[in-house]
Short mmCIF file of N, CA and C in Angstrom, two decimals:
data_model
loop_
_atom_site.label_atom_id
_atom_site.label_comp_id
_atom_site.label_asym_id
_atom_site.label_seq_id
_atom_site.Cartn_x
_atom_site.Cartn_y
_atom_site.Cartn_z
N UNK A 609 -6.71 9.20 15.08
CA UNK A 609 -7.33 8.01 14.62
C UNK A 609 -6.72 6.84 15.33
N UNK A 610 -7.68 5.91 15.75
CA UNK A 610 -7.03 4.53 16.65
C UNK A 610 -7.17 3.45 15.79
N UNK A 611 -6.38 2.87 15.62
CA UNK A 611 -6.44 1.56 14.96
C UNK A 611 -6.08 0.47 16.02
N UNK A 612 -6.52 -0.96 15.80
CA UNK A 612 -6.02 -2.08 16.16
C UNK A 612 -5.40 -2.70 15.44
N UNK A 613 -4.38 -3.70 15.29
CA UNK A 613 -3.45 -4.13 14.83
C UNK A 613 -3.29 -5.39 15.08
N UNK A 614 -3.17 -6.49 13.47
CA UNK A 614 -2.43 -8.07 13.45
C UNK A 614 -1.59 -7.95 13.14
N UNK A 615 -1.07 -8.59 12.42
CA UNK A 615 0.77 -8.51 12.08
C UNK A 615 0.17 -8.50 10.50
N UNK A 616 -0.98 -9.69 10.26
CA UNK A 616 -1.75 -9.30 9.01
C UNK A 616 -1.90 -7.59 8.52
N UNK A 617 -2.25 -7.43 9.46
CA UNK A 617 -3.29 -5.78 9.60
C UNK A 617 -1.92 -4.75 9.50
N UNK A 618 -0.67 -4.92 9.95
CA UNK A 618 0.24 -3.87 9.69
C UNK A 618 0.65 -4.05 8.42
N UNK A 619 0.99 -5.30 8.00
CA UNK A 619 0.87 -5.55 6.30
C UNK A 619 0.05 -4.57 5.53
N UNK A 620 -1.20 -4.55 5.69
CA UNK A 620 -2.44 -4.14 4.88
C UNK A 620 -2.35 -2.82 5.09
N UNK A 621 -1.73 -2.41 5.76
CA UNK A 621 -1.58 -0.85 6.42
C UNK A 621 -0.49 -0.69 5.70
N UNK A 622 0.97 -1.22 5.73
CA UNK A 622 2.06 -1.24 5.11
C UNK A 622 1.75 -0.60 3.19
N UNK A 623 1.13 -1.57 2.90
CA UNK A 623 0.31 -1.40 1.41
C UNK A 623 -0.14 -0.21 1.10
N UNK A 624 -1.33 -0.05 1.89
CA UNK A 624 -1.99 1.03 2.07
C UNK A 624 -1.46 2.32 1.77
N UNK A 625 -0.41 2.70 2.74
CA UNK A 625 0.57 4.10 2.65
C UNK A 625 1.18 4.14 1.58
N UNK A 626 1.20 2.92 1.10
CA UNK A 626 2.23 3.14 -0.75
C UNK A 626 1.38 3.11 -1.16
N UNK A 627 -0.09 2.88 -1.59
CA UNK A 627 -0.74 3.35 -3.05
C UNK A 627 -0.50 4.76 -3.47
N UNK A 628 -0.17 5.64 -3.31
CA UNK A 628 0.08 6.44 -3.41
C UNK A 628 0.84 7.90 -2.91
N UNK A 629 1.46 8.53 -3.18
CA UNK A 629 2.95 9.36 -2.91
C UNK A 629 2.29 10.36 -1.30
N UNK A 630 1.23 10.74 -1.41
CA UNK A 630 0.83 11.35 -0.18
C UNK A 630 1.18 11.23 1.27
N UNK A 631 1.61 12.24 2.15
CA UNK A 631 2.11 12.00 3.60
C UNK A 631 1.42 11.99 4.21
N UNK A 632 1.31 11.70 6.00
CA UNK A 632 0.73 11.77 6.50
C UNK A 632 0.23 13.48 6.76
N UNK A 633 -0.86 13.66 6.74
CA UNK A 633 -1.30 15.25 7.25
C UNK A 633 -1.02 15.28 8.71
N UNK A 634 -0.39 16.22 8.64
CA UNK A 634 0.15 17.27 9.72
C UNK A 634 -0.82 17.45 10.89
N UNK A 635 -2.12 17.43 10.70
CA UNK A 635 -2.99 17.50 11.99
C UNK A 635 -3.87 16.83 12.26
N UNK A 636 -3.39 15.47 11.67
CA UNK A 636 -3.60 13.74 12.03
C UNK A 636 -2.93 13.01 12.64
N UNK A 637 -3.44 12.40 13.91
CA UNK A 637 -2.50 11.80 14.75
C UNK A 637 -3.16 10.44 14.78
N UNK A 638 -1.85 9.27 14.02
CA UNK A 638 -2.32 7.96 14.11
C UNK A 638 -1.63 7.12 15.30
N UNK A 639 -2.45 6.05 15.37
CA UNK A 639 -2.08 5.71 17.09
C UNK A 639 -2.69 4.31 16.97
N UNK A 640 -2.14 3.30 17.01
CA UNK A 640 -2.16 1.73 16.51
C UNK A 640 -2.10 1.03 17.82
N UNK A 641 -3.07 -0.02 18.21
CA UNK A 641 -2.22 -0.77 19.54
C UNK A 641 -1.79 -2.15 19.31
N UNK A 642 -1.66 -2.86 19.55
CA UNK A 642 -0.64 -3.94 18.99
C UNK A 642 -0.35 -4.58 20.91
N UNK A 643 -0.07 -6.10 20.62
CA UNK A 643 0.27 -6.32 21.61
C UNK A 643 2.23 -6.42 21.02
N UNK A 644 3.07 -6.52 21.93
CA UNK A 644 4.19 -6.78 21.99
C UNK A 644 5.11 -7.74 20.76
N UNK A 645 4.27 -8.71 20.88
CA UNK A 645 4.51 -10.01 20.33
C UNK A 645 4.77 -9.26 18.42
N UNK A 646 3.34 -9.19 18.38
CA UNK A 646 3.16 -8.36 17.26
C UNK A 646 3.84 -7.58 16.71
N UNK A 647 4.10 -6.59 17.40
CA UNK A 647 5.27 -5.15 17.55
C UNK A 647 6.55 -6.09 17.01
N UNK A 648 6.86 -6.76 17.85
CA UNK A 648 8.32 -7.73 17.26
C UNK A 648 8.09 -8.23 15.77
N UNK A 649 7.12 -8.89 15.59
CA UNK A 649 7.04 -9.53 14.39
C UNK A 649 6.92 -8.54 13.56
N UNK A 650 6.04 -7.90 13.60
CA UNK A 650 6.32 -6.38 12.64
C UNK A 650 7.48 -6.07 12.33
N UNK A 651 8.26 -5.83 13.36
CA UNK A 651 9.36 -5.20 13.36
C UNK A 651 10.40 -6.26 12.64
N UNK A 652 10.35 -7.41 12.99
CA UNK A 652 11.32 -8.23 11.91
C UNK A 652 10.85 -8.18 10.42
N UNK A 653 9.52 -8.01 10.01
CA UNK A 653 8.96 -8.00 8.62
C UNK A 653 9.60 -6.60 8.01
N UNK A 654 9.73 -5.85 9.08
CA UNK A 654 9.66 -3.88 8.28
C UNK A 654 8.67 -3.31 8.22
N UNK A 655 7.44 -3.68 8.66
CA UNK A 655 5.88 -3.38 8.54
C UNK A 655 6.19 -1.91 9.58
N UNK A 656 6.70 -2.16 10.86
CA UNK A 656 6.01 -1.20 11.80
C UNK A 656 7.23 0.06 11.90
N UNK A 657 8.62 -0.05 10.72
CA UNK A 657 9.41 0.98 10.79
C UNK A 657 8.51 1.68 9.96
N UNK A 658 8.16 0.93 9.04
CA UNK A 658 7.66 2.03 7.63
C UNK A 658 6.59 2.30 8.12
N UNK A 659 5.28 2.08 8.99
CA UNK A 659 4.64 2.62 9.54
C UNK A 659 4.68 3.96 10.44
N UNK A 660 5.86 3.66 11.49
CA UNK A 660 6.63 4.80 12.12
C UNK A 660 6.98 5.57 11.07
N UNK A 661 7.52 5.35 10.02
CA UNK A 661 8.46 6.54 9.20
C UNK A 661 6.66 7.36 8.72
N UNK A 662 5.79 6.20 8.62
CA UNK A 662 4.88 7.39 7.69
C UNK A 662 4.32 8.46 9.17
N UNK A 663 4.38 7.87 10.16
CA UNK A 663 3.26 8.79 11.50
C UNK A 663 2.95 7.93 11.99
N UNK A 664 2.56 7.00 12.31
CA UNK A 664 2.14 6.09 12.96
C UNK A 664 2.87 5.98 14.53
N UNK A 665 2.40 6.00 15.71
CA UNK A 665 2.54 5.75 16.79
C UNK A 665 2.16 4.45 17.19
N UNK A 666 2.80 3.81 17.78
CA UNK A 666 2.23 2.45 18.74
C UNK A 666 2.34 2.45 19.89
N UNK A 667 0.78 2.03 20.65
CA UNK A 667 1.11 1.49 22.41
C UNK A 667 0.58 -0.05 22.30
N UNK A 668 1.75 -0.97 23.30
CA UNK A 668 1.69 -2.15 23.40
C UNK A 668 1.15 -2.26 24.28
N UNK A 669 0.73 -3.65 24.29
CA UNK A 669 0.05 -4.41 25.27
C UNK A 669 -1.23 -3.48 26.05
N UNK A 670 -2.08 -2.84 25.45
CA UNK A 670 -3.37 -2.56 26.15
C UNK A 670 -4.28 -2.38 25.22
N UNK A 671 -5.73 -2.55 25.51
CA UNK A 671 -7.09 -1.57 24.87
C UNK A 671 -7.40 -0.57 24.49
N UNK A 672 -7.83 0.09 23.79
CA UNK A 672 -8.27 1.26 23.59
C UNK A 672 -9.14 1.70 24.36
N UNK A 673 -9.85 0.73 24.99
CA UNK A 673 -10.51 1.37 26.26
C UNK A 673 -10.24 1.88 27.27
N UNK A 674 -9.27 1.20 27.71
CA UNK A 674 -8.21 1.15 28.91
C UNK A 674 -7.44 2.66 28.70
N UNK A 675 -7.37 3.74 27.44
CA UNK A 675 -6.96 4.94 27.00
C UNK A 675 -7.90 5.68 27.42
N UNK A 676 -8.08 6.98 28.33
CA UNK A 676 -9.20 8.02 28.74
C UNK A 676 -8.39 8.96 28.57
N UNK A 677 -7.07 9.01 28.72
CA UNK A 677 -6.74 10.37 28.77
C UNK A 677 -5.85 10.89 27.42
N UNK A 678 -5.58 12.71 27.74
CA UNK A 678 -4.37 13.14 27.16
C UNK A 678 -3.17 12.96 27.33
N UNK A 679 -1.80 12.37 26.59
CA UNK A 679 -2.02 12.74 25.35
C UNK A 679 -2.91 12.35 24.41
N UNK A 680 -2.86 10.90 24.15
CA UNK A 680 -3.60 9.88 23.36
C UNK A 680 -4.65 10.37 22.83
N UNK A 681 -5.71 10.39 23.73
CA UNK A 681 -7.03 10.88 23.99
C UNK A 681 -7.00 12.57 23.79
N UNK A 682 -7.61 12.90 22.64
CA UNK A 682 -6.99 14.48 22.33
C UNK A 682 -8.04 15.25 23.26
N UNK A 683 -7.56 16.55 24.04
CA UNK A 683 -7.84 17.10 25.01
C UNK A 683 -8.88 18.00 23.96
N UNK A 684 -8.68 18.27 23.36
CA UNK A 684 -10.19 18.83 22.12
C UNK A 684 -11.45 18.51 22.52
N UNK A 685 -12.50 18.71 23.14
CA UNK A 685 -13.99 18.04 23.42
C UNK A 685 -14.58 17.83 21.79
N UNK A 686 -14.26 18.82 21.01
CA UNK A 686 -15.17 19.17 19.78
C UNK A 686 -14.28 17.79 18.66
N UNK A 687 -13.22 17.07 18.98
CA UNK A 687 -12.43 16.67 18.13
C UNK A 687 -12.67 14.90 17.58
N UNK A 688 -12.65 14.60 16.63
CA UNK A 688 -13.37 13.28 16.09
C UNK A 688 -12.75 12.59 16.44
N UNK A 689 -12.77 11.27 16.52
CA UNK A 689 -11.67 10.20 16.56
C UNK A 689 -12.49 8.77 15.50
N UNK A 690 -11.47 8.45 14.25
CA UNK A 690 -11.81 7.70 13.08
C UNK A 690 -10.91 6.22 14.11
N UNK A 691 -12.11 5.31 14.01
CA UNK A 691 -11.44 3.74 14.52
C UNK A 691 -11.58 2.60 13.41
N UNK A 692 -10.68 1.84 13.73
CA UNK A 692 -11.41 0.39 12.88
C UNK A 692 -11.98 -0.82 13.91
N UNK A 693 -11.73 -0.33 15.12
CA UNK A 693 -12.11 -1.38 15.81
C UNK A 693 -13.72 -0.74 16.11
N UNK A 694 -14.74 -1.86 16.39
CA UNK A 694 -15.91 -1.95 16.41
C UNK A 694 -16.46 -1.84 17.89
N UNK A 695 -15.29 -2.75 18.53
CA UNK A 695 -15.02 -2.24 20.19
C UNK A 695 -15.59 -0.73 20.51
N UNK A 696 -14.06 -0.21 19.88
CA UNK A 696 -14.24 1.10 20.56
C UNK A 696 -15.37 2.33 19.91
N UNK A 697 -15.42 1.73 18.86
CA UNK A 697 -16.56 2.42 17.82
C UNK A 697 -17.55 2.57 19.16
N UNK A 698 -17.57 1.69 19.57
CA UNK A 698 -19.37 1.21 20.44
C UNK A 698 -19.03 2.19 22.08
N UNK A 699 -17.77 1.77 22.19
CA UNK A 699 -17.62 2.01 24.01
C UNK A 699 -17.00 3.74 23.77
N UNK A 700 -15.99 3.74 22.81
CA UNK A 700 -15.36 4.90 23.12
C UNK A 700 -16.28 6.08 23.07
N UNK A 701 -16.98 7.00 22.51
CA UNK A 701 -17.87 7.86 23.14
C UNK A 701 -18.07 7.99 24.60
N UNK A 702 -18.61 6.98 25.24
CA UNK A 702 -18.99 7.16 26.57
C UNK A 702 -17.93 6.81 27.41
N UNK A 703 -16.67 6.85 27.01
CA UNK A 703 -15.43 6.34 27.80
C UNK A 703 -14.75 7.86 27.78
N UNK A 704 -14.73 8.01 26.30
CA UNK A 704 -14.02 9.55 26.22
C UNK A 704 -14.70 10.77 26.22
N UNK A 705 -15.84 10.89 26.08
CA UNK A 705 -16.81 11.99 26.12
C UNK A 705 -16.18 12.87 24.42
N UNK A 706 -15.77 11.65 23.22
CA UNK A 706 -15.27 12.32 21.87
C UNK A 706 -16.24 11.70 21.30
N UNK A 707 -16.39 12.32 19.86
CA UNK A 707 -17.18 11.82 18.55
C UNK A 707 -16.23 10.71 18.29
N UNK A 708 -16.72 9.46 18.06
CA UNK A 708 -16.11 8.48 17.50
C UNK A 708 -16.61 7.97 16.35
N UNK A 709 -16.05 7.68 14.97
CA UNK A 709 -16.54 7.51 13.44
C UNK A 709 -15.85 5.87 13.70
N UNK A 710 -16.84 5.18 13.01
CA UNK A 710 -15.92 3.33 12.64
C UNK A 710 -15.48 3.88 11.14
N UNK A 711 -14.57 3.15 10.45
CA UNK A 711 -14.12 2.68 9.31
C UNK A 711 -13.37 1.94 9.11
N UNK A 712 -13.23 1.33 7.55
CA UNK A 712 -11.98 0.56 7.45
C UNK A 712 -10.67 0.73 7.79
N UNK A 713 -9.94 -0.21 7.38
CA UNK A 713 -8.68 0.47 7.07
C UNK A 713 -8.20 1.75 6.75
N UNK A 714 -8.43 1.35 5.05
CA UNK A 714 -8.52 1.81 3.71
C UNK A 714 -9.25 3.37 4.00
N UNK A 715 -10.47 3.24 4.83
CA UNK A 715 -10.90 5.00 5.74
C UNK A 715 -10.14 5.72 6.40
N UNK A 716 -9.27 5.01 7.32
CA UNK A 716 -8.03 5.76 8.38
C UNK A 716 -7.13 6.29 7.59
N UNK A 717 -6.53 5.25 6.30
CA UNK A 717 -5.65 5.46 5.49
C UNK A 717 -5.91 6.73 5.03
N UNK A 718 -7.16 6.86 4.63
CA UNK A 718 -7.12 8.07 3.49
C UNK A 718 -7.20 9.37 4.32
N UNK A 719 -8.28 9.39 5.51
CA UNK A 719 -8.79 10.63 6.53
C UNK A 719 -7.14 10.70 7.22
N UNK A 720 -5.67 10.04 7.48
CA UNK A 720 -4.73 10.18 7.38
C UNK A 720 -3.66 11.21 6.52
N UNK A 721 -3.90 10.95 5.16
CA UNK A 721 -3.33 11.58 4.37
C UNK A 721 -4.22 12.97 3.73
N UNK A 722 -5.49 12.68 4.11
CA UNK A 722 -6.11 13.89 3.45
C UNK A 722 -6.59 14.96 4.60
N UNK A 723 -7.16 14.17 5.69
CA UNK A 723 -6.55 15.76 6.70
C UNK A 723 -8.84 15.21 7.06
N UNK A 724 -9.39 15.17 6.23
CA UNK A 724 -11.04 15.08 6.01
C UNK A 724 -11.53 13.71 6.25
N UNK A 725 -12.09 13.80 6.94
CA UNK A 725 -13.29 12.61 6.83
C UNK A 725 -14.83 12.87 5.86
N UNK A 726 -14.99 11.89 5.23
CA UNK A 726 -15.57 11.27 3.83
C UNK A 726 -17.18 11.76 4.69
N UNK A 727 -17.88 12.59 4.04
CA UNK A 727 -19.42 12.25 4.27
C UNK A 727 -20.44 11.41 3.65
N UNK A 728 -21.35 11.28 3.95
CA UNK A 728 -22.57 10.29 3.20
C UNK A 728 -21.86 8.68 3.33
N UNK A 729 -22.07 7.37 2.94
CA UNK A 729 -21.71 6.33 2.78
C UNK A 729 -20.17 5.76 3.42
N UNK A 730 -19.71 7.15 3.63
CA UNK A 730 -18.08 6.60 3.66
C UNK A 730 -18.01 6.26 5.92
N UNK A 731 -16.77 6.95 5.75
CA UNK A 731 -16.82 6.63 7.45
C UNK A 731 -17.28 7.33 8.02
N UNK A 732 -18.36 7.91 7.76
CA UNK A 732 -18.95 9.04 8.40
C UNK A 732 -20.09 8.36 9.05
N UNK A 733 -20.56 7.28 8.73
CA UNK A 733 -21.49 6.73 8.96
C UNK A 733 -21.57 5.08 9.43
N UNK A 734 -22.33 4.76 9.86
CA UNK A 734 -22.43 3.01 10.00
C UNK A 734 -22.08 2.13 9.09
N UNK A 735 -21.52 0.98 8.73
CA UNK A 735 -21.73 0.05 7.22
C UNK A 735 -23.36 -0.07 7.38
N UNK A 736 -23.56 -0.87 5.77
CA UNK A 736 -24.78 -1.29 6.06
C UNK A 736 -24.62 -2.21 6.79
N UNK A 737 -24.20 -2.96 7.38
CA UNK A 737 -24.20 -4.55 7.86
C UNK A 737 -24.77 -4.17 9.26
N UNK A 738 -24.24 -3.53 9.56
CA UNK A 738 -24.36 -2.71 11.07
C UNK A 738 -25.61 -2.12 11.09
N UNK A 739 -25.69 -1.46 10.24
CA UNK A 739 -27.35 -0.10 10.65
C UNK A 739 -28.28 -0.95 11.13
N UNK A 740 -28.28 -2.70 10.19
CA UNK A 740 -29.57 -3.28 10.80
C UNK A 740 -29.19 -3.78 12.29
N UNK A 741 -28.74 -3.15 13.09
CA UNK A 741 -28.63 -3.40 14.32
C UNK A 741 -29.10 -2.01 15.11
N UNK A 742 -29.28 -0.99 14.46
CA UNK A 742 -29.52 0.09 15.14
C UNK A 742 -30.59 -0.18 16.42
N UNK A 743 -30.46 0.64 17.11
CA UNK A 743 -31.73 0.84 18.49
C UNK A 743 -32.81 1.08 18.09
N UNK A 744 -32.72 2.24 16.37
CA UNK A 744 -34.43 2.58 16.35
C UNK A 744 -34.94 1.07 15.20
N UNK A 745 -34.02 0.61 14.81
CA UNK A 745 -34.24 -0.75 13.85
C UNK A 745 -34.75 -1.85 14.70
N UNK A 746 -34.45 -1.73 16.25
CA UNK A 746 -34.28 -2.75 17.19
C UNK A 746 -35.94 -2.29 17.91
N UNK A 747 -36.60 -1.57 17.71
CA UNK A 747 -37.71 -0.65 18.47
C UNK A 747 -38.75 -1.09 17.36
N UNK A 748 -38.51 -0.57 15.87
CA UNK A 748 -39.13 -1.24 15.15
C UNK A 748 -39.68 -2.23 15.18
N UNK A 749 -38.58 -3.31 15.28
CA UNK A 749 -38.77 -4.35 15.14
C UNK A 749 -39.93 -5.02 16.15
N UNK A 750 -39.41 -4.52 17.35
CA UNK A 750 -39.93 -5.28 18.88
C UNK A 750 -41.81 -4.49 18.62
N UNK A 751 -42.11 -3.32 17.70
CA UNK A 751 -42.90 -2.92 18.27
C UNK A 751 -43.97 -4.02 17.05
N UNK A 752 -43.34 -4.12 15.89
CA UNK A 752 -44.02 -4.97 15.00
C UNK A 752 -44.33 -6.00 15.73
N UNK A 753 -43.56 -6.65 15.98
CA UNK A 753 -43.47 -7.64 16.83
C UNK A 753 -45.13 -8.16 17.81
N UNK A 754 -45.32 -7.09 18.19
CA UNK A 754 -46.31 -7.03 19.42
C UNK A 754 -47.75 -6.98 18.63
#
């Protein structure tokens, strides 16, 4: 799972891992990018040890786009990758040739500790906010249109 990262956002992540006693699952690999700056400030708050202590990995200063390969990029063809960024939601598929799922936070958090990603409504799917942007919503539209 890739996340992007504020110094806000490691907070909310920080939170997150304490609602409840659960570890990270064993064949979930979390992976945060953060620029530098960030990483420091984290690191003076305590946000990004207790992140490290739960699983959490960080790479500084780059994109998630700018990531194509293994390790990062799991050498699995068949293997999902859960984001919160909207970026890579959109690009990563055709960057990595992986299934890429968007979700919240609060989605990484849990598909983290529980090992599963959520079907129907959850991150398995688009928000609504988003669907009305779809291509066949966008075809619709243009054909009403005419």
């Amino acid at each position: 799972m890739f996340i992007s990262c504020s110094v806000e956002e490691l907070e909310r992540l920080s939170k997150l891992i304490d609602n409840d006693d659960r570890v990270k699952h064993e064949g979930v690999q979390v992976i945060a990018t953060l620029g530098r700056h960030i990483q420091s400030k984290g690191n003076e708050l305590g946000f990004t040890q207790k992140l490290e202590s739960f699983g959490f990995q960080f790479i500084t200063d780059t994109c998630w786009c700018m990531i194509l390969d293994p390790p990062i990029i799991p050498s699995n063809s068949n293997a999902k990758i859960l984001t919160n960024s909207g970026k890579y939601a959109h690009y990563g598929p055709g960057l990595t040739n992986r299934r890429i799922r968007f979700g919240s936070m609060y989605d990484c958090i849990e598909v983290a500790k529980s090992g599963k990603v959520r079907s129907g409504n959850g991150s398995s799917s688009l928000p609504q906010w988003l669907r009305s942007f779809s291509t066949h919503h966008l075809i619709r539209t243009i054909k009403n249109i005419k």
